[in-house]
Amino acid sequence: MCDDCLIILKLGGSVITKKDATEPTLNHKNLDRISKEISESSYDKLVIVHGAGSFGHPFAQKYGIGNEITSTSELARKKLGFSLIQNSVKNLNSKVCEYLRIHGVFSVSIQPSSFVLTKNKRIYSANIDLINKYLDSGFVPVIYGDVVLDEDQSIKMAVLSGDQIIKYLAEHLNPERVILGSDVDGIYTKDPKKYPDAELVKLVSSRAQAESMIELMSSKETVDVTGGMEGKLRELLELADLGVESEIINANKVNLIKEAINGDEIIGTLIKRRL
Ligand code: ADP
Ligand code: IPE
């Protein structure tokens, strides 16, 4: 392990919430265990990014955040949805920070909707000086999937995924490692929850391989408004182009988050740098 190195860790909404629930529902058990694992692991600097799960996706879908706005009544409805989602994911973040703190991690909440702007759903303005300041001061910034204002006037608002945040942070903070904890072992040849014969892809080592996997996944139904596993691989492919390696692991499995932070070799999908 190198000195003063940064790890960026994503906790998927599928892990910290009951993602299939129709109401926002926390997965207390996982959150408690994972917070403990983080507190017991060794790192110099850590940024945690978490997803929204049932605190964000059902509402984002219902209010069509990010879809074209065609009337003033629709705009008003979307603003209501924006306000509701912002509040809901803030509540989730507050819980995540609380669990981490209880286990002794110096978590600080960073709210994307108050410092990020997108243009056509991609981050184009975000001042991350403060995140660096918190890191230098020994805190663990906790950022999350949120709704943000979009410069594109036909949509005005966008859903910002934790996966896109990871890509942006990695681009600007130069992490040693990026770890994404989800509820499956990694990327499979097809959805492992639907197809028992799906096989785990342990290594994504070329752009061509990643692109054919994305194409395969895009022909299937997506699971959430930010594109599910396909959206994740798209962001990680961009990361690889920037020279940053990333790994997807199963955060539902006891101790894997801890082992991944510690740099142990574990089962998962490794997306090699510079594909
Ligand atoms: P998270 O909430 O952890 O960020 P997502 O819910 O966005 O993750 O994506 C993970 C889900 O993607 C898994 O639960 C799995 O059912 C689904 N999925 C669909 N296709 C695949 C695939 N080819 N490999 C792995 N998971 C897949
Ligand atoms: C989604 O963030 C944000 C909202 C729906 C507001 P993510 O896309 O990172 O969430 P998960 O991890 O898939 O649940």
PDB file of N, CA and C and ligand atoms in Angstrom, residues 10-17 19 49-61 65 85-86 89 92 144-148 158-165 181-182 223-229 232, ligand 2:
ATOM      1  N   LYS A  10     -17.591   2.697  -3.666  1.00  0.00           N
ATOM      2  CA  LYS A  10     -19.037   2.902  -3.855  1.00  0.00           C
ATOM      3  C   LYS A  10     -19.816   1.809  -3.143  1.00  0.00           C
ATOM      4  N   LEU A  11     -20.843   2.235  -2.419  1.00  0.00           N
ATOM      5  CA  LEU A  11     -21.782   1.289  -1.821  1.00  0.00           C
ATOM      6  C   LEU A  11     -23.064   1.402  -2.630  1.00  0.00           C
ATOM      7  N   GLY A  12     -23.377   0.367  -3.367  1.00  0.00           N
ATOM      8  CA  GLY A  12     -24.548   0.396  -4.242  1.00  0.00           C
ATOM      9  C   GLY A  12     -25.853   0.493  -3.458  1.00  0.00           C
ATOM     10  N   GLY A  13     -26.824   1.112  -4.088  1.00  0.00           N
ATOM     11  CA  GLY A  13     -28.155   1.190  -3.490  1.00  0.00           C
ATOM     12  C   GLY A  13     -28.724  -0.204  -3.268  1.00  0.00           C
ATOM     13  N   SER A  14     -28.256  -1.159  -4.079  1.00  0.00           N
ATOM     14  CA  SER A  14     -28.726  -2.544  -3.943  1.00  0.00           C
ATOM     15  C   SER A  14     -28.233  -3.182  -2.648  1.00  0.00           C
ATOM     16  N   VAL A  15     -27.235  -2.559  -2.015  1.00  0.00           N
ATOM     17  CA  VAL A  15     -26.627  -3.131  -0.813  1.00  0.00           C
ATOM     18  C   VAL A  15     -27.123  -2.439   0.463  1.00  0.00           C
ATOM     19  N   ILE A  16     -27.203  -1.118   0.406  1.00  0.00           N
ATOM     20  CA  ILE A  16     -27.536  -0.378   1.639  1.00  0.00           C
ATOM     21  C   ILE A  16     -29.035  -0.117   1.779  1.00  0.00           C
ATOM     22  N   THR A  17     -29.796  -0.411   0.706  1.00  0.00           N
ATOM     23  CA  THR A  17     -31.264  -0.297   0.808  1.00  0.00           C
ATOM     24  C   THR A  17     -31.876  -1.605   0.302  1.00  0.00           C
ATOM     25  N   LYS A  19     -33.613  -2.546  -2.450  1.00  0.00           N
ATOM     26  CA  LYS A  19     -33.832  -1.831  -3.719  1.00  0.00           C
ATOM     27  C   LYS A  19     -35.174  -2.143  -4.379  1.00  0.00           C
ATOM     28  N   VAL A  49     -18.866   6.818  -1.831  1.00  0.00           N
ATOM     29  CA  VAL A  49     -19.967   7.284  -2.677  1.00  0.00           C
ATOM     30  C   VAL A  49     -21.056   6.239  -2.536  1.00  0.00           C
ATOM     31  N   HIS A  50     -22.293   6.661  -2.282  1.00  0.00           N
ATOM     32  CA  HIS A  50     -23.329   5.625  -2.220  1.00  0.00           C
ATOM     33  C   HIS A  50     -24.471   5.903  -3.175  1.00  0.00           C
ATOM     34  N   GLY A  51     -25.153   4.835  -3.527  1.00  0.00           N
ATOM     35  CA  GLY A  51     -26.286   4.926  -4.436  1.00  0.00           C
ATOM     36  C   GLY A  51     -27.563   5.268  -3.686  1.00  0.00           C
ATOM     37  N   ALA A  52     -28.668   5.309  -4.420  1.00  0.00           N
ATOM     38  CA  ALA A  52     -29.936   5.752  -3.845  1.00  0.00           C
ATOM     39  C   ALA A  52     -30.906   4.611  -3.568  1.00  0.00           C
ATOM     40  N   GLY A  53     -30.802   3.540  -4.332  1.00  0.00           N
ATOM     41  CA  GLY A  53     -31.717   2.411  -4.156  1.00  0.00           C
ATOM     42  C   GLY A  53     -33.168   2.852  -4.076  1.00  0.00           C
ATOM     43  N   SER A  54     -33.895   2.278  -3.123  1.00  0.00           N
ATOM     44  CA  SER A  54     -35.334   2.579  -3.013  1.00  0.00           C
ATOM     45  C   SER A  54     -35.605   3.997  -2.485  1.00  0.00           C
ATOM     46  N   PHE A  55     -34.565   4.738  -2.106  1.00  0.00           N
ATOM     47  CA  PHE A  55     -34.766   6.127  -1.672  1.00  0.00           C
ATOM     48  C   PHE A  55     -34.792   7.080  -2.865  1.00  0.00           C
ATOM     49  N   GLY A  56     -34.367   6.584  -4.047  1.00  0.00           N
ATOM     50  CA  GLY A  56     -34.297   7.490  -5.197  1.00  0.00           C
ATOM     51  C   GLY A  56     -34.941   6.977  -6.472  1.00  0.00           C
ATOM     52  N   HIS A  57     -34.631   5.729  -6.829  1.00  0.00           N
ATOM     53  CA  HIS A  57     -35.057   5.230  -8.145  1.00  0.00           C
ATOM     54  C   HIS A  57     -36.566   5.237  -8.393  1.00  0.00           C
ATOM     55  N   PRO A  58     -37.385   4.744  -7.437  1.00  0.00           N
ATOM     56  CA  PRO A  58     -38.828   4.738  -7.737  1.00  0.00           C
ATOM     57  C   PRO A  58     -39.379   6.146  -7.977  1.00  0.00           C
ATOM     58  N   PHE A  59     -38.904   7.123  -7.198  1.00  0.00           N
ATOM     59  CA  PHE A  59     -39.380   8.504  -7.370  1.00  0.00           C
ATOM     60  C   PHE A  59     -38.855   9.106  -8.687  1.00  0.00           C
ATOM     61  N   ALA A  60     -37.587   8.832  -8.975  1.00  0.00           N
ATOM     62  CA  ALA A  60     -36.993   9.394 -10.202  1.00  0.00           C
ATOM     63  C   ALA A  60     -37.758   8.886 -11.420  1.00  0.00           C
ATOM     64  N   GLN A  61     -38.153   7.618 -11.336  1.00  0.00           N
ATOM     65  CA  GLN A  61     -38.940   7.007 -12.402  1.00  0.00           C
ATOM     66  C   GLN A  61     -40.332   7.644 -12.475  1.00  0.00           C
ATOM     67  N   ILE A  65     -37.650  12.466 -13.913  1.00  0.00           N
ATOM     68  CA  ILE A  65     -36.551  13.438 -13.854  1.00  0.00           C
ATOM     69  C   ILE A  65     -35.534  13.101 -14.958  1.00  0.00           C
ATOM     70  N   ILE A  85     -37.185  13.904  -4.015  1.00  0.00           N
ATOM     71  CA  ILE A  85     -36.028  13.002  -4.139  1.00  0.00           C
ATOM     72  C   ILE A  85     -34.831  13.565  -3.377  1.00  0.00           C
ATOM     73  N   GLN A  86     -34.617  14.875  -3.514  1.00  0.00           N
ATOM     74  CA  GLN A  86     -33.468  15.484  -2.832  1.00  0.00           C
ATOM     75  C   GLN A  86     -33.552  15.219  -1.330  1.00  0.00           C
ATOM     76  N   VAL A  89     -33.028  11.199  -0.602  1.00  0.00           N
ATOM     77  CA  VAL A  89     -31.648  10.687  -0.651  1.00  0.00           C
ATOM     78  C   VAL A  89     -30.774  11.346   0.415  1.00  0.00           C
ATOM     79  N   LEU A  92     -31.268   9.228   3.404  1.00  0.00           N
ATOM     80  CA  LEU A  92     -30.463   8.004   3.307  1.00  0.00           C
ATOM     81  C   LEU A  92     -29.007   8.323   3.664  1.00  0.00           C
ATOM     82  N   TYR A 144     -23.161  11.088  -2.702  1.00  0.00           N
ATOM     83  CA  TYR A 144     -24.197  10.108  -3.085  1.00  0.00           C
ATOM     84  C   TYR A 144     -24.966  10.482  -4.348  1.00  0.00           C
ATOM     85  N   GLY A 145     -25.625   9.473  -4.927  1.00  0.00           N
ATOM     86  CA  GLY A 145     -26.498   9.684  -6.077  1.00  0.00           C
ATOM     87  C   GLY A 145     -27.606  10.643  -5.675  1.00  0.00           C
ATOM     88  N   ASP A 146     -27.844  11.660  -6.522  1.00  0.00           N
ATOM     89  CA  ASP A 146     -28.752  12.748  -6.138  1.00  0.00           C
ATOM     90  C   ASP A 146     -29.434  13.297  -7.398  1.00  0.00           C
ATOM     91  N   VAL A 147     -30.305  14.253  -7.208  1.00  0.00           N
ATOM     92  CA  VAL A 147     -30.853  15.005  -8.337  1.00  0.00           C
ATOM     93  C   VAL A 147     -30.102  16.332  -8.392  1.00  0.00           C
ATOM     94  N   VAL A 148     -29.851  16.830  -9.596  1.00  0.00           N
ATOM     95  CA  VAL A 148     -29.105  18.084  -9.749  1.00  0.00           C
ATOM     96  C   VAL A 148     -29.726  18.929 -10.857  1.00  0.00           C
ATOM     97  N   ALA A 158     -31.618  16.656 -13.622  1.00  0.00           N
ATOM     98  CA  ALA A 158     -31.101  15.335 -13.995  1.00  0.00           C
ATOM     99  C   ALA A 158     -30.899  14.472 -12.766  1.00  0.00           C
ATOM    100  N   VAL A 159     -30.870  13.161 -13.000  1.00  0.00           N
ATOM    101  CA  VAL A 159     -30.519  12.216 -11.937  1.00  0.00           C
ATOM    102  C   VAL A 159     -29.022  11.944 -12.090  1.00  0.00           C
ATOM    103  N   LEU A 160     -28.297  12.195 -11.028  1.00  0.00           N
ATOM    104  CA  LEU A 160     -26.852  11.974 -11.064  1.00  0.00           C
ATOM    105  C   LEU A 160     -26.542  10.682 -10.305  1.00  0.00           C
ATOM    106  N   SER A 161     -25.980   9.708 -11.009  1.00  0.00           N
ATOM    107  CA  SER A 161     -25.713   8.425 -10.334  1.00  0.00           C
ATOM    108  C   SER A 161     -24.408   8.479  -9.547  1.00  0.00           C
ATOM    109  N   GLY A 162     -24.337   7.638  -8.540  1.00  0.00           N
ATOM    110  CA  GLY A 162     -23.095   7.499  -7.783  1.00  0.00           C
ATOM    111  C   GLY A 162     -21.969   7.046  -8.708  1.00  0.00           C
ATOM    112  N   ASP A 163     -22.321   6.259  -9.718  1.00  0.00           N
ATOM    113  CA  ASP A 163     -21.293   5.749 -10.637  1.00  0.00           C
ATOM    114  C   ASP A 163     -20.667   6.889 -11.452  1.00  0.00           C
ATOM    115  N   GLN A 164     -21.508   7.861 -11.866  1.00  0.00           N
ATOM    116  CA  GLN A 164     -20.938   9.011 -12.588  1.00  0.00           C
ATOM    117  C   GLN A 164     -20.079   9.866 -11.649  1.00  0.00           C
ATOM    118  N   ILE A 165     -20.523   9.988 -10.399  1.00  0.00           N
ATOM    119  CA  ILE A 165     -19.745  10.752  -9.412  1.00  0.00           C
ATOM    120  C   ILE A 165     -18.363  10.105  -9.238  1.00  0.00           C
ATOM    121  N   GLY A 181     -19.002  -1.790  -4.544  1.00  0.00           N
ATOM    122  CA  GLY A 181     -19.696  -2.884  -3.871  1.00  0.00           C
ATOM    123  C   GLY A 181     -21.129  -2.949  -4.365  1.00  0.00           C
ATOM    124  N   SER A 182     -21.502  -4.095  -4.941  1.00  0.00           N
ATOM    125  CA  SER A 182     -22.874  -4.279  -5.411  1.00  0.00           C
ATOM    126  C   SER A 182     -23.458  -5.539  -4.760  1.00  0.00           C
ATOM    127  N   VAL A 223     -32.443  -2.105 -15.129  1.00  0.00           N
ATOM    128  CA  VAL A 223     -33.111  -2.278 -13.846  1.00  0.00           C
ATOM    129  C   VAL A 223     -33.476  -0.972 -13.154  1.00  0.00           C
ATOM    130  N   ASP A 224     -32.809   0.128 -13.497  1.00  0.00           N
ATOM    131  CA  ASP A 224     -33.114   1.379 -12.811  1.00  0.00           C
ATOM    132  C   ASP A 224     -32.871   2.584 -13.719  1.00  0.00           C
ATOM    133  N   VAL A 225     -33.186   3.784 -13.208  1.00  0.00           N
ATOM    134  CA  VAL A 225     -33.125   4.972 -14.073  1.00  0.00           C
ATOM    135  C   VAL A 225     -31.696   5.377 -14.461  1.00  0.00           C
ATOM    136  N   THR A 226     -30.703   4.883 -13.748  1.00  0.00           N
ATOM    137  CA  THR A 226     -29.331   5.249 -14.113  1.00  0.00           C
ATOM    138  C   THR A 226     -28.597   4.121 -14.858  1.00  0.00           C
ATOM    139  N   GLY A 227     -29.362   3.136 -15.316  1.00  0.00           N
ATOM    140  CA  GLY A 227     -28.775   2.158 -16.234  1.00  0.00           C
ATOM    141  C   GLY A 227     -28.216   0.886 -15.634  1.00  0.00           C
ATOM    142  N   GLY A 228     -28.347   0.705 -14.332  1.00  0.00           N
ATOM    143  CA  GLY A 228     -27.926  -0.549 -13.699  1.00  0.00           C
ATOM    144  C   GLY A 228     -26.474  -0.907 -13.995  1.00  0.00           C
ATOM    145  N   MET A 229     -26.240  -2.195 -14.193  1.00  0.00           N
ATOM    146  CA  MET A 229     -24.869  -2.687 -14.390  1.00  0.00           C
ATOM    147  C   MET A 229     -24.252  -2.147 -15.681  1.00  0.00           C
ATOM    148  N   LYS A 232     -22.996   1.270 -15.047  1.00  0.00           N
ATOM    149  CA  LYS A 232     -21.782   1.156 -14.230  1.00  0.00           C
ATOM    150  C   LYS A 232     -20.569   0.875 -15.129  1.00  0.00           C
TER     151      LYS A 232
HETATM  152  C1  IPE B   2     -29.247   7.145  -8.247  1.00  0.00           C
HETATM  153  O1  IPE B   2     -27.941   6.857  -7.870  1.00  0.00           O
HETATM  154  C2  IPE B   2     -29.653   8.531  -7.767  1.00  0.00           C
HETATM  155  C3  IPE B   2     -31.121   8.757  -7.750  1.00  0.00           C
HETATM  156  C4  IPE B   2     -32.004   7.923  -8.183  1.00  0.00           C
HETATM  157  C5  IPE B   2     -31.552  10.040  -7.217  1.00  0.00           C
HETATM  158  P1  IPE B   2     -27.317   5.432  -8.235  1.00  0.00           P
HETATM  159  O2  IPE B   2     -27.670   5.103  -9.650  1.00  0.00           O
HETATM  160  O3  IPE B   2     -25.860   5.496  -7.941  1.00  0.00           O
HETATM  161  O4  IPE B   2     -28.040   4.466  -7.231  1.00  0.00           O
HETATM  162  P2  IPE B   2     -27.995   2.873  -7.157  1.00  0.00           P
HETATM  163  O5  IPE B   2     -26.674   2.477  -6.595  1.00  0.00           O
HETATM  164  O6  IPE B   2     -28.142   2.346  -8.579  1.00  0.00           O
HETATM  165  O7  IPE B   2     -29.147   2.506  -6.285  1.00  0.00           O
END
